[in-house]
Every structure is written in structure tokens, then in C-alpha cells.
Amino acid sequence: MSSGTEALRYDQGTSVIKEDPYEVPGIVRSWMPEHVRVLDVGCGAGALTLRTTRDKNNVVVGVEPDATRADVARSRGLDVVWGALDDRFVEAQKPFDVILFSDVIEHVAAPSQILALATRILARDGSIIASVPNVAHWTVRLRLLFGRFDYTSVGIMDATHLRWFTQRSLRRLFEACGLQVTDVTVAAGTWMPEYARFPFTLLPDRLRKFAVHRLTAMFPTLFGCQIVIRAVRAPASPPASGSQRR
């Protein structure tokens, strides 16, 4: 069982007033509608939940399997169910307009199954928003060039990750689950420790962040730290003309 410190290792708090539009919270917030029902799957301590729904007047429900994180999220005023997204949870809920998976899908053994469960409680015109680490990031490619695939405590190579995705494979996953991808973008990840080392340290902080943003915009599959995707239900295919009665 993880300690409280380990459970909260990704918690960044809720004090940010203006979200960085190049990072996951800012991207998700820009996609988040107002006056809707939102389900945050694996909401953790609730930091991203609060930051992306702030002032949106949404009804927000979180589901979190870790007791420590769930308790912290509740202390921040969130309605959180301690448990997993499973059949019991789905049967007890009304449809949601937005279902959020923030750095969750890579932690499950069968991503298609959890997306199928989410689709069961997705409103007719609702959307699923997800973020996952980009395994094609330049830092991973560089390590592979030297024959290294080392796990770490946090980040893209987090040792708790069970699945790995590129933009293409993530899109294929969603489409295979009967979802139509409407938006795909990447987060810059200026917080990554690699950008606090040589040669990036030769640049002042502001210029360094600008450079990472520009590189990410120019080469998203190489410099995007996380992939952020939005999808809706795929439209039903019309019946083949040969199967219609004459």
C-alpha cells in the first residue's frame, strides 16, 4: 500500500489563478463546457478537477480508487466516490456530459474496457477528454538510442504505467471503442526536469519556456510531453443499400 506522500506525488494544489494554455490543465479547461455534468475518473486529490471546472457552474463527480487521494479531494469540497469505474458505479449514475480521464488510461491493463464503461454513461451529445504521456517524446527516444528504457517515480516513464501511447495509437484506441475523435493536441511539459538541465539552462526561464512552446508547436509528436484528446460517440453507420427492402 502506498504512503500518503507517494499517493499525492502528482498533486500540484489548486492555487493557480491562470492556467498555462500549453499544459494539460489549460487545454482541458479550454475544452470544458459550462452548466454540465462532469465525471472525473481517477480524479486523484482533485487538483486538476477543480482547476479545469472552476467557475463553470458544473455538477462534478469524481471517482478515485486510492483512499488517501479521495480523502484529500473531499477536503477540497469535491463529491468523490472511493472506488473504481466499474459496473456497480455505472449502474448507479445518471449520464454525464463530459467524462475526464487525466493520466489514467495508461495505468489500466485494458483501456478499451474502461472506455466502454465510460461510454455507457456518456450523454448522447457528451464528450470524453483524456490525457496520456507521449511515449514518442524526445527524451524517451534519446534514451532508447542508447539502449535505455528506465522507469522513474514520476513522468512519462512512471513505473506504474501499464500502457504506452503515441498520437496515432491513442486515436486508434478511441476509434476502436466506437468514438469519433474531434480534437487532438499536445502539452509542452515545461515542468519536466530535462528542461532544468544543460543546454536549456543557458536560457533565462521565460525564454526557455518560450523555446519549448515553439518546439512543441513545430514538432508536436517529438516535443509533446502529453497527448490530450477529445472524442464523441461515432455516428451510426447507415445500413447498406443492398440490405434495404424494396
PDB file of C-alpha atoms in Angstrom:
ATOM      1  CA  MET A   1       0.000   0.000   0.000  1.00  0.00           C
ATOM      2  CA  SER A   2       1.386   3.415  -0.978  1.00  0.00           C
ATOM      3  CA  SER A   3       2.157   6.040   1.603  1.00  0.00           C
ATOM      4  CA  GLY A   4       0.310   9.341   1.699  1.00  0.00           C
ATOM      5  CA  THR A   5       3.337  11.114   0.227  1.00  0.00           C
ATOM      6  CA  GLU A   6       3.543   8.695  -2.703  1.00  0.00           C
ATOM      7  CA  ALA A   7      -0.202   8.900  -3.305  1.00  0.00           C
ATOM      8  CA  LEU A   8      -0.008  12.690  -3.611  1.00  0.00           C
ATOM      9  CA  ARG A   9       3.190  12.876  -5.673  1.00  0.00           C
ATOM     10  CA  TYR A  10       1.355  14.425  -8.633  1.00  0.00           C
ATOM     11  CA  ASP A  11      -0.779  16.838  -6.627  1.00  0.00           C
ATOM     12  CA  GLN A  12       0.044  20.421  -7.603  1.00  0.00           C
ATOM     13  CA  GLY A  13      -2.552  22.126  -5.446  1.00  0.00           C
ATOM     14  CA  THR A  14      -5.342  24.419  -6.591  1.00  0.00           C
ATOM     15  CA  SER A  15      -3.809  27.868  -6.175  1.00  0.00           C
ATOM     16  CA  VAL A  16      -3.136  28.549  -9.865  1.00  0.00           C
ATOM     17  CA  ILE A  17      -5.232  31.518 -10.997  1.00  0.00           C
ATOM     18  CA  LYS A  18      -4.495  31.450 -14.733  1.00  0.00           C
ATOM     19  CA  GLU A  19      -3.800  28.124 -16.397  1.00  0.00           C
ATOM     20  CA  ASP A  20      -0.984  27.747 -18.898  1.00  0.00           C
ATOM     21  CA  PRO A  21      -2.719  27.139 -22.272  1.00  0.00           C
ATOM     22  CA  TYR A  22       0.189  24.918 -23.322  1.00  0.00           C
ATOM     23  CA  GLU A  23      -0.238  22.432 -20.451  1.00  0.00           C
ATOM     24  CA  VAL A  24      -2.900  19.824 -19.682  1.00  0.00           C
ATOM     25  CA  PRO A  25      -4.982  21.827 -17.146  1.00  0.00           C
ATOM     26  CA  GLY A  26      -5.193  24.803 -19.511  1.00  0.00           C
ATOM     27  CA  ILE A  27      -6.051  22.666 -22.535  1.00  0.00           C
ATOM     28  CA  VAL A  28      -8.729  20.694 -20.690  1.00  0.00           C
ATOM     29  CA  ARG A  29     -10.192  23.868 -19.195  1.00  0.00           C
ATOM     30  CA  SER A  30     -10.487  25.422 -22.671  1.00  0.00           C
ATOM     31  CA  TRP A  31     -12.473  22.374 -23.799  1.00  0.00           C
ATOM     32  CA  MET A  32     -14.677  22.202 -20.698  1.00  0.00           C
ATOM     33  CA  PRO A  33     -18.258  23.425 -21.299  1.00  0.00           C
ATOM     34  CA  GLU A  34     -20.394  25.185 -18.689  1.00  0.00           C
ATOM     35  CA  HIS A  35     -23.526  24.072 -16.823  1.00  0.00           C
ATOM     36  CA  VAL A  36     -22.984  20.353 -17.468  1.00  0.00           C
ATOM     37  CA  ARG A  37     -22.437  17.131 -15.528  1.00  0.00           C
ATOM     38  CA  VAL A  38     -18.776  16.114 -15.346  1.00  0.00           C
ATOM     39  CA  LEU A  39     -17.254  12.820 -14.237  1.00  0.00           C
ATOM     40  CA  ASP A  40     -13.536  12.824 -13.433  1.00  0.00           C
ATOM     41  CA  VAL A  41     -12.299   9.223 -13.488  1.00  0.00           C
ATOM     42  CA  GLY A  42      -9.248   8.760 -11.290  1.00  0.00           C
ATOM     43  CA  CYS A  43      -9.624  12.315 -10.023  1.00  0.00           C
ATOM     44  CA  GLY A  44      -6.728  11.916  -7.573  1.00  0.00           C
ATOM     45  CA  ALA A  45      -6.625  14.659  -4.954  1.00  0.00           C
ATOM     46  CA  GLY A  46      -8.923  16.791  -7.095  1.00  0.00           C
ATOM     47  CA  ALA A  47      -6.429  19.481  -8.132  1.00  0.00           C
ATOM     48  CA  LEU A  48      -6.980  19.161 -11.865  1.00  0.00           C
ATOM     49  CA  THR A  49     -10.717  18.643 -11.377  1.00  0.00           C
ATOM     50  CA  LEU A  50     -11.052  21.969  -9.595  1.00  0.00           C
ATOM     51  CA  ARG A  51      -8.716  23.833 -11.917  1.00  0.00           C
ATOM     52  CA  THR A  52     -10.482  22.713 -15.100  1.00  0.00           C
ATOM     53  CA  THR A  53     -14.045  23.243 -13.853  1.00  0.00           C
ATOM     54  CA  ARG A  54     -13.515  26.428 -11.837  1.00  0.00           C
ATOM     55  CA  ASP A  55     -16.316  28.992 -12.422  1.00  0.00           C
ATOM     56  CA  LYS A  56     -18.010  26.702 -14.945  1.00  0.00           C
ATOM     57  CA  ASN A  57     -21.058  26.035 -12.732  1.00  0.00           C
ATOM     58  CA  ASN A  58     -20.827  22.318 -13.433  1.00  0.00           C
ATOM     59  CA  VAL A  59     -22.024  19.384 -11.355  1.00  0.00           C
ATOM     60  CA  VAL A  60     -18.809  17.439 -10.803  1.00  0.00           C
ATOM     61  CA  VAL A  61     -18.420  13.871  -9.557  1.00  0.00           C
ATOM     62  CA  GLY A  62     -15.068  12.179  -9.043  1.00  0.00           C
ATOM     63  CA  VAL A  63     -14.245   8.505  -8.707  1.00  0.00           C
ATOM     64  CA  GLU A  64     -10.892   7.599  -7.155  1.00  0.00           C
ATOM     65  CA  PRO A  65      -9.560   4.162  -6.094  1.00  0.00           C
ATOM     66  CA  ASP A  66      -6.896   5.493  -3.712  1.00  0.00           C
ATOM     67  CA  ALA A  67      -8.301   6.304  -0.258  1.00  0.00           C
ATOM     68  CA  THR A  68      -5.685   8.955   0.567  1.00  0.00           C
ATOM     69  CA  ARG A  69      -6.282  10.876  -2.635  1.00  0.00           C
ATOM     70  CA  ALA A  70     -10.057  10.539  -2.315  1.00  0.00           C
ATOM     71  CA  ASP A  71      -9.962  11.995   1.222  1.00  0.00           C
ATOM     72  CA  VAL A  72      -7.903  14.994   0.073  1.00  0.00           C
ATOM     73  CA  ALA A  73     -10.276  15.611  -2.823  1.00  0.00           C
ATOM     74  CA  ARG A  74     -13.264  15.552  -0.459  1.00  0.00           C
ATOM     75  CA  SER A  75     -11.497  18.002   1.856  1.00  0.00           C
ATOM     76  CA  ARG A  76     -11.355  20.346  -1.127  1.00  0.00           C
ATOM     77  CA  GLY A  77     -15.115  20.201  -1.498  1.00  0.00           C
ATOM     78  CA  LEU A  78     -15.452  17.623  -4.257  1.00  0.00           C
ATOM     79  CA  ASP A  79     -18.104  14.910  -4.438  1.00  0.00           C
ATOM     80  CA  VAL A  80     -15.867  11.844  -4.685  1.00  0.00           C
ATOM     81  CA  VAL A  81     -16.735   8.156  -4.734  1.00  0.00           C
ATOM     82  CA  TRP A  82     -13.983   5.963  -3.339  1.00  0.00           C
ATOM     83  CA  GLY A  83     -13.720   3.082  -5.776  1.00  0.00           C
ATOM     84  CA  ALA A  84     -13.278   2.278  -9.442  1.00  0.00           C
ATOM     85  CA  LEU A  85     -15.190   2.903 -12.616  1.00  0.00           C
ATOM     86  CA  ASP A  86     -16.976  -0.436 -12.749  1.00  0.00           C
ATOM     87  CA  ASP A  87     -20.418  -1.892 -13.453  1.00  0.00           C
ATOM     88  CA  ARG A  88     -21.723  -1.013  -9.985  1.00  0.00           C
ATOM     89  CA  PHE A  89     -20.654   2.619 -10.310  1.00  0.00           C
ATOM     90  CA  VAL A  90     -22.048   2.924 -13.848  1.00  0.00           C
ATOM     91  CA  GLU A  91     -25.438   1.486 -12.866  1.00  0.00           C
ATOM     92  CA  ALA A  92     -25.774   3.996 -10.009  1.00  0.00           C
ATOM     93  CA  GLN A  93     -25.092   7.106 -12.120  1.00  0.00           C
ATOM     94  CA  LYS A  94     -27.023   9.351 -14.463  1.00  0.00           C
ATOM     95  CA  PRO A  95     -25.421  10.253 -17.818  1.00  0.00           C
ATOM     96  CA  PHE A  96     -22.524  12.711 -17.841  1.00  0.00           C
ATOM     97  CA  ASP A  97     -21.899  15.394 -20.450  1.00  0.00           C
ATOM     98  CA  VAL A  98     -18.119  15.226 -20.002  1.00  0.00           C
ATOM     99  CA  ILE A  99     -16.064  12.273 -18.791  1.00  0.00           C
ATOM    100  CA  LEU A 100     -12.453  13.115 -17.991  1.00  0.00           C
ATOM    101  CA  PHE A 101      -9.504  10.724 -17.876  1.00  0.00           C
ATOM    102  CA  SER A 102      -6.455  12.747 -16.857  1.00  0.00           C
ATOM    103  CA  ASP A 103      -3.383  10.490 -16.955  1.00  0.00           C
ATOM    104  CA  VAL A 104      -5.470   7.427 -16.122  1.00  0.00           C
ATOM    105  CA  ILE A 105      -5.728   5.239 -19.223  1.00  0.00           C
ATOM    106  CA  GLU A 106      -2.022   4.383 -19.196  1.00  0.00           C
ATOM    107  CA  HIS A 107      -2.443   2.902 -15.700  1.00  0.00           C
ATOM    108  CA  VAL A 108      -5.067   0.278 -16.630  1.00  0.00           C
ATOM    109  CA  ALA A 109      -4.428  -3.114 -18.174  1.00  0.00           C
ATOM    110  CA  ALA A 110      -7.423  -2.948 -20.541  1.00  0.00           C
ATOM    111  CA  PRO A 111      -8.008   0.651 -21.726  1.00  0.00           C
ATOM    112  CA  SER A 112     -10.742  -0.405 -24.152  1.00  0.00           C
ATOM    113  CA  GLN A 113     -12.802  -1.841 -21.293  1.00  0.00           C
ATOM    114  CA  ILE A 114     -12.679   1.334 -19.215  1.00  0.00           C
ATOM    115  CA  LEU A 115     -13.618   3.413 -22.266  1.00  0.00           C
ATOM    116  CA  ALA A 116     -16.527   1.057 -22.948  1.00  0.00           C
ATOM    117  CA  LEU A 117     -17.749   1.553 -19.361  1.00  0.00           C
ATOM    118  CA  ALA A 118     -17.465   5.317 -19.742  1.00  0.00           C
ATOM    119  CA  THR A 119     -19.429   5.260 -22.983  1.00  0.00           C
ATOM    120  CA  ARG A 120     -22.335   3.593 -21.168  1.00  0.00           C
ATOM    121  CA  ILE A 121     -22.836   6.689 -19.006  1.00  0.00           C
ATOM    122  CA  LEU A 122     -21.888   9.280 -21.624  1.00  0.00           C
ATOM    123  CA  ALA A 123     -24.746  11.589 -22.579  1.00  0.00           C
ATOM    124  CA  ARG A 124     -25.926  11.447 -26.190  1.00  0.00           C
ATOM    125  CA  ASP A 125     -24.050  14.638 -27.115  1.00  0.00           C
ATOM    126  CA  GLY A 126     -21.345  14.219 -24.487  1.00  0.00           C
ATOM    127  CA  SER A 127     -17.581  14.011 -24.880  1.00  0.00           C
ATOM    128  CA  ILE A 128     -14.687  12.092 -23.386  1.00  0.00           C
ATOM    129  CA  ILE A 129     -11.499  14.043 -22.702  1.00  0.00           C
ATOM    130  CA  ALA A 130      -8.273  12.218 -21.893  1.00  0.00           C
ATOM    131  CA  SER A 131      -4.588  12.952 -21.457  1.00  0.00           C
ATOM    132  CA  VAL A 132      -1.794  10.378 -21.610  1.00  0.00           C
ATOM    133  CA  PRO A 133       2.018  10.578 -21.671  1.00  0.00           C
ATOM    134  CA  ASN A 134       3.600  10.624 -25.124  1.00  0.00           C
ATOM    135  CA  VAL A 135       5.981   7.687 -25.368  1.00  0.00           C
ATOM    136  CA  ALA A 136       7.411   9.183 -28.583  1.00  0.00           C
ATOM    137  CA  HIS A 137       8.756  12.212 -26.663  1.00  0.00           C
ATOM    138  CA  TRP A 138      12.336  13.157 -27.493  1.00  0.00           C
ATOM    139  CA  THR A 139      13.548  12.220 -24.005  1.00  0.00           C
ATOM    140  CA  VAL A 140      12.311   8.639 -24.430  1.00  0.00           C
ATOM    141  CA  ARG A 141      13.691   8.402 -27.959  1.00  0.00           C
ATOM    142  CA  LEU A 142      17.094   9.659 -26.801  1.00  0.00           C
ATOM    143  CA  ARG A 143      17.284   7.070 -24.032  1.00  0.00           C
ATOM    144  CA  LEU A 144      16.265   4.313 -26.427  1.00  0.00           C
ATOM    145  CA  LEU A 145      19.028   5.428 -28.780  1.00  0.00           C
ATOM    146  CA  PHE A 146      21.451   4.493 -26.003  1.00  0.00           C
ATOM    147  CA  GLY A 147      19.589   1.269 -25.198  1.00  0.00           C
ATOM    148  CA  ARG A 148      17.877   2.592 -22.054  1.00  0.00           C
ATOM    149  CA  PHE A 149      14.242   2.143 -21.041  1.00  0.00           C
ATOM    150  CA  ASP A 150      14.459   3.000 -17.362  1.00  0.00           C
ATOM    151  CA  TYR A 151      11.412   3.521 -15.176  1.00  0.00           C
ATOM    152  CA  THR A 152      11.120   6.536 -12.886  1.00  0.00           C
ATOM    153  CA  SER A 153       8.944   7.569  -9.943  1.00  0.00           C
ATOM    154  CA  VAL A 154       7.082  10.253 -11.938  1.00  0.00           C
ATOM    155  CA  GLY A 155       6.722  11.490 -15.502  1.00  0.00           C
ATOM    156  CA  ILE A 156       6.488   9.755 -18.858  1.00  0.00           C
ATOM    157  CA  MET A 157       8.420   6.720 -17.602  1.00  0.00           C
ATOM    158  CA  ASP A 158       6.411   6.378 -14.383  1.00  0.00           C
ATOM    159  CA  ALA A 159       6.897   2.817 -13.122  1.00  0.00           C
ATOM    160  CA  THR A 160       3.132   2.406 -12.570  1.00  0.00           C
ATOM    161  CA  HIS A 161       2.316   2.803 -16.281  1.00  0.00           C
ATOM    162  CA  LEU A 162       0.972  -0.342 -17.894  1.00  0.00           C
ATOM    163  CA  ARG A 163       0.293   1.022 -21.388  1.00  0.00           C
ATOM    164  CA  TRP A 164       2.166   3.352 -23.727  1.00  0.00           C
ATOM    165  CA  PHE A 165       0.724   5.597 -26.422  1.00  0.00           C
ATOM    166  CA  THR A 166       1.611   7.750 -29.385  1.00  0.00           C
ATOM    167  CA  GLN A 167      -0.879  10.102 -31.026  1.00  0.00           C
ATOM    168  CA  ARG A 168      -1.664   7.514 -33.667  1.00  0.00           C
ATOM    169  CA  SER A 169      -2.156   4.580 -31.304  1.00  0.00           C
ATOM    170  CA  LEU A 170      -4.309   6.654 -28.942  1.00  0.00           C
ATOM    171  CA  ARG A 171      -6.555   7.708 -31.812  1.00  0.00           C
ATOM    172  CA  ARG A 172      -6.839   4.085 -32.935  1.00  0.00           C
ATOM    173  CA  LEU A 173      -7.862   3.043 -29.416  1.00  0.00           C
ATOM    174  CA  PHE A 174     -10.680   5.582 -29.265  1.00  0.00           C
ATOM    175  CA  GLU A 175     -11.930   4.763 -32.748  1.00  0.00           C
ATOM    176  CA  ALA A 176     -11.910   1.034 -31.974  1.00  0.00           C
ATOM    177  CA  CYS A 177     -14.165   1.806 -28.989  1.00  0.00           C
ATOM    178  CA  GLY A 178     -16.804   3.423 -31.210  1.00  0.00           C
ATOM    179  CA  LEU A 179     -15.700   7.003 -30.563  1.00  0.00           C
ATOM    180  CA  GLN A 180     -15.075   9.775 -33.055  1.00  0.00           C
ATOM    181  CA  VAL A 181     -12.021  11.910 -32.291  1.00  0.00           C
ATOM    182  CA  THR A 182     -12.777  15.621 -32.649  1.00  0.00           C
ATOM    183  CA  ASP A 183      -9.599  17.173 -31.245  1.00  0.00           C
ATOM    184  CA  VAL A 184      -6.025  16.085 -30.555  1.00  0.00           C
ATOM    185  CA  THR A 185      -3.243  18.296 -29.242  1.00  0.00           C
ATOM    186  CA  VAL A 186      -0.177  18.014 -27.032  1.00  0.00           C
ATOM    187  CA  ALA A 187       1.059  19.614 -23.817  1.00  0.00           C
ATOM    188  CA  ALA A 188       4.550  21.128 -23.756  1.00  0.00           C
ATOM    189  CA  GLY A 189       5.672  19.777 -20.377  1.00  0.00           C
ATOM    190  CA  THR A 190       7.889  22.728 -19.496  1.00  0.00           C
ATOM    191  CA  TRP A 191       7.924  21.339 -15.935  1.00  0.00           C
ATOM    192  CA  MET A 192       9.995  18.317 -16.993  1.00  0.00           C
ATOM    193  CA  PRO A 193      13.362  18.012 -15.194  1.00  0.00           C
ATOM    194  CA  GLU A 194      15.181  17.755 -18.541  1.00  0.00           C
ATOM    195  CA  TYR A 195      14.420  21.426 -19.165  1.00  0.00           C
ATOM    196  CA  ALA A 196      16.199  22.376 -15.947  1.00  0.00           C
ATOM    197  CA  ARG A 197      19.479  20.948 -17.273  1.00  0.00           C
ATOM    198  CA  PHE A 198      22.125  21.900 -19.813  1.00  0.00           C
ATOM    199  CA  PRO A 199      21.745  23.187 -22.516  1.00  0.00           C
ATOM    200  CA  PHE A 200      18.299  24.569 -21.616  1.00  0.00           C
ATOM    201  CA  THR A 201      19.729  26.260 -18.523  1.00  0.00           C
ATOM    202  CA  LEU A 202      21.687  28.564 -20.815  1.00  0.00           C
ATOM    203  CA  LEU A 203      18.395  30.381 -21.458  1.00  0.00           C
ATOM    204  CA  PRO A 204      16.533  32.612 -18.981  1.00  0.00           C
ATOM    205  CA  ASP A 205      13.376  30.973 -17.588  1.00  0.00           C
ATOM    206  CA  ARG A 206      10.963  32.956 -19.746  1.00  0.00           C
ATOM    207  CA  LEU A 207      12.937  32.384 -22.945  1.00  0.00           C
ATOM    208  CA  ARG A 208      13.390  28.703 -22.096  1.00  0.00           C
ATOM    209  CA  LYS A 209       9.631  28.246 -21.717  1.00  0.00           C
ATOM    210  CA  PHE A 210       9.013  30.116 -24.973  1.00  0.00           C
ATOM    211  CA  ALA A 211      11.525  27.902 -26.777  1.00  0.00           C
ATOM    212  CA  VAL A 212       9.861  24.711 -25.502  1.00  0.00           C
ATOM    213  CA  HIS A 213       6.452  26.039 -26.536  1.00  0.00           C
ATOM    214  CA  ARG A 214       7.708  26.810 -30.045  1.00  0.00           C
ATOM    215  CA  LEU A 215       9.422  23.454 -30.431  1.00  0.00           C
ATOM    216  CA  THR A 216       6.247  21.698 -29.279  1.00  0.00           C
ATOM    217  CA  ALA A 217       4.144  23.634 -31.786  1.00  0.00           C
ATOM    218  CA  MET A 218       6.564  22.850 -34.620  1.00  0.00           C
ATOM    219  CA  PHE A 219       7.210  19.187 -33.752  1.00  0.00           C
ATOM    220  CA  PRO A 220       4.261  18.009 -31.636  1.00  0.00           C
ATOM    221  CA  THR A 221       4.934  14.278 -31.847  1.00  0.00           C
ATOM    222  CA  LEU A 222       8.558  14.816 -30.796  1.00  0.00           C
ATOM    223  CA  PHE A 223       8.248  17.542 -28.145  1.00  0.00           C
ATOM    224  CA  GLY A 224       4.698  16.963 -26.872  1.00  0.00           C
ATOM    225  CA  CYS A 225       5.007  15.619 -23.326  1.00  0.00           C
ATOM    226  CA  GLN A 226       1.366  14.567 -23.055  1.00  0.00           C
ATOM    227  CA  ILE A 227      -1.287  13.874 -25.657  1.00  0.00           C
ATOM    228  CA  VAL A 228      -4.692  15.429 -24.993  1.00  0.00           C
ATOM    229  CA  ILE A 229      -7.659  14.058 -26.916  1.00  0.00           C
ATOM    230  CA  ARG A 230     -11.396  14.762 -27.112  1.00  0.00           C
ATOM    231  CA  ALA A 231     -13.931  12.382 -28.633  1.00  0.00           C
ATOM    232  CA  VAL A 232     -17.684  11.900 -29.004  1.00  0.00           C
ATOM    233  CA  ARG A 233     -19.849   8.948 -29.952  1.00  0.00           C
ATOM    234  CA  ALA A 234     -19.245   7.937 -33.544  1.00  0.00           C
ATOM    235  CA  PRO A 235     -22.358   8.408 -35.710  1.00  0.00           C
ATOM    236  CA  ALA A 236     -24.201   5.232 -36.530  1.00  0.00           C
ATOM    237  CA  SER A 237     -23.366   3.860 -39.966  1.00  0.00           C
ATOM    238  CA  PRO A 238     -26.304   3.858 -42.409  1.00  0.00           C
ATOM    239  CA  PRO A 239     -27.484   0.410 -43.486  1.00  0.00           C
ATOM    240  CA  ALA A 240     -26.004  -0.923 -46.723  1.00  0.00           C
ATOM    241  CA  SER A 241     -28.260  -0.208 -49.694  1.00  0.00           C
ATOM    242  CA  GLY A 242     -28.403  -3.889 -50.605  1.00  0.00           C
ATOM    243  CA  SER A 243     -29.942  -4.753 -47.218  1.00  0.00           C
ATOM    244  CA  GLN A 244     -32.903  -2.367 -47.596  1.00  0.00           C
ATOM    245  CA  ARG A 245     -36.262  -3.780 -48.588  1.00  0.00           C
ATOM    246  CA  ARG A 246     -37.577  -2.715 -51.958  1.00  0.00           C
TER     247      ARG A 246
END
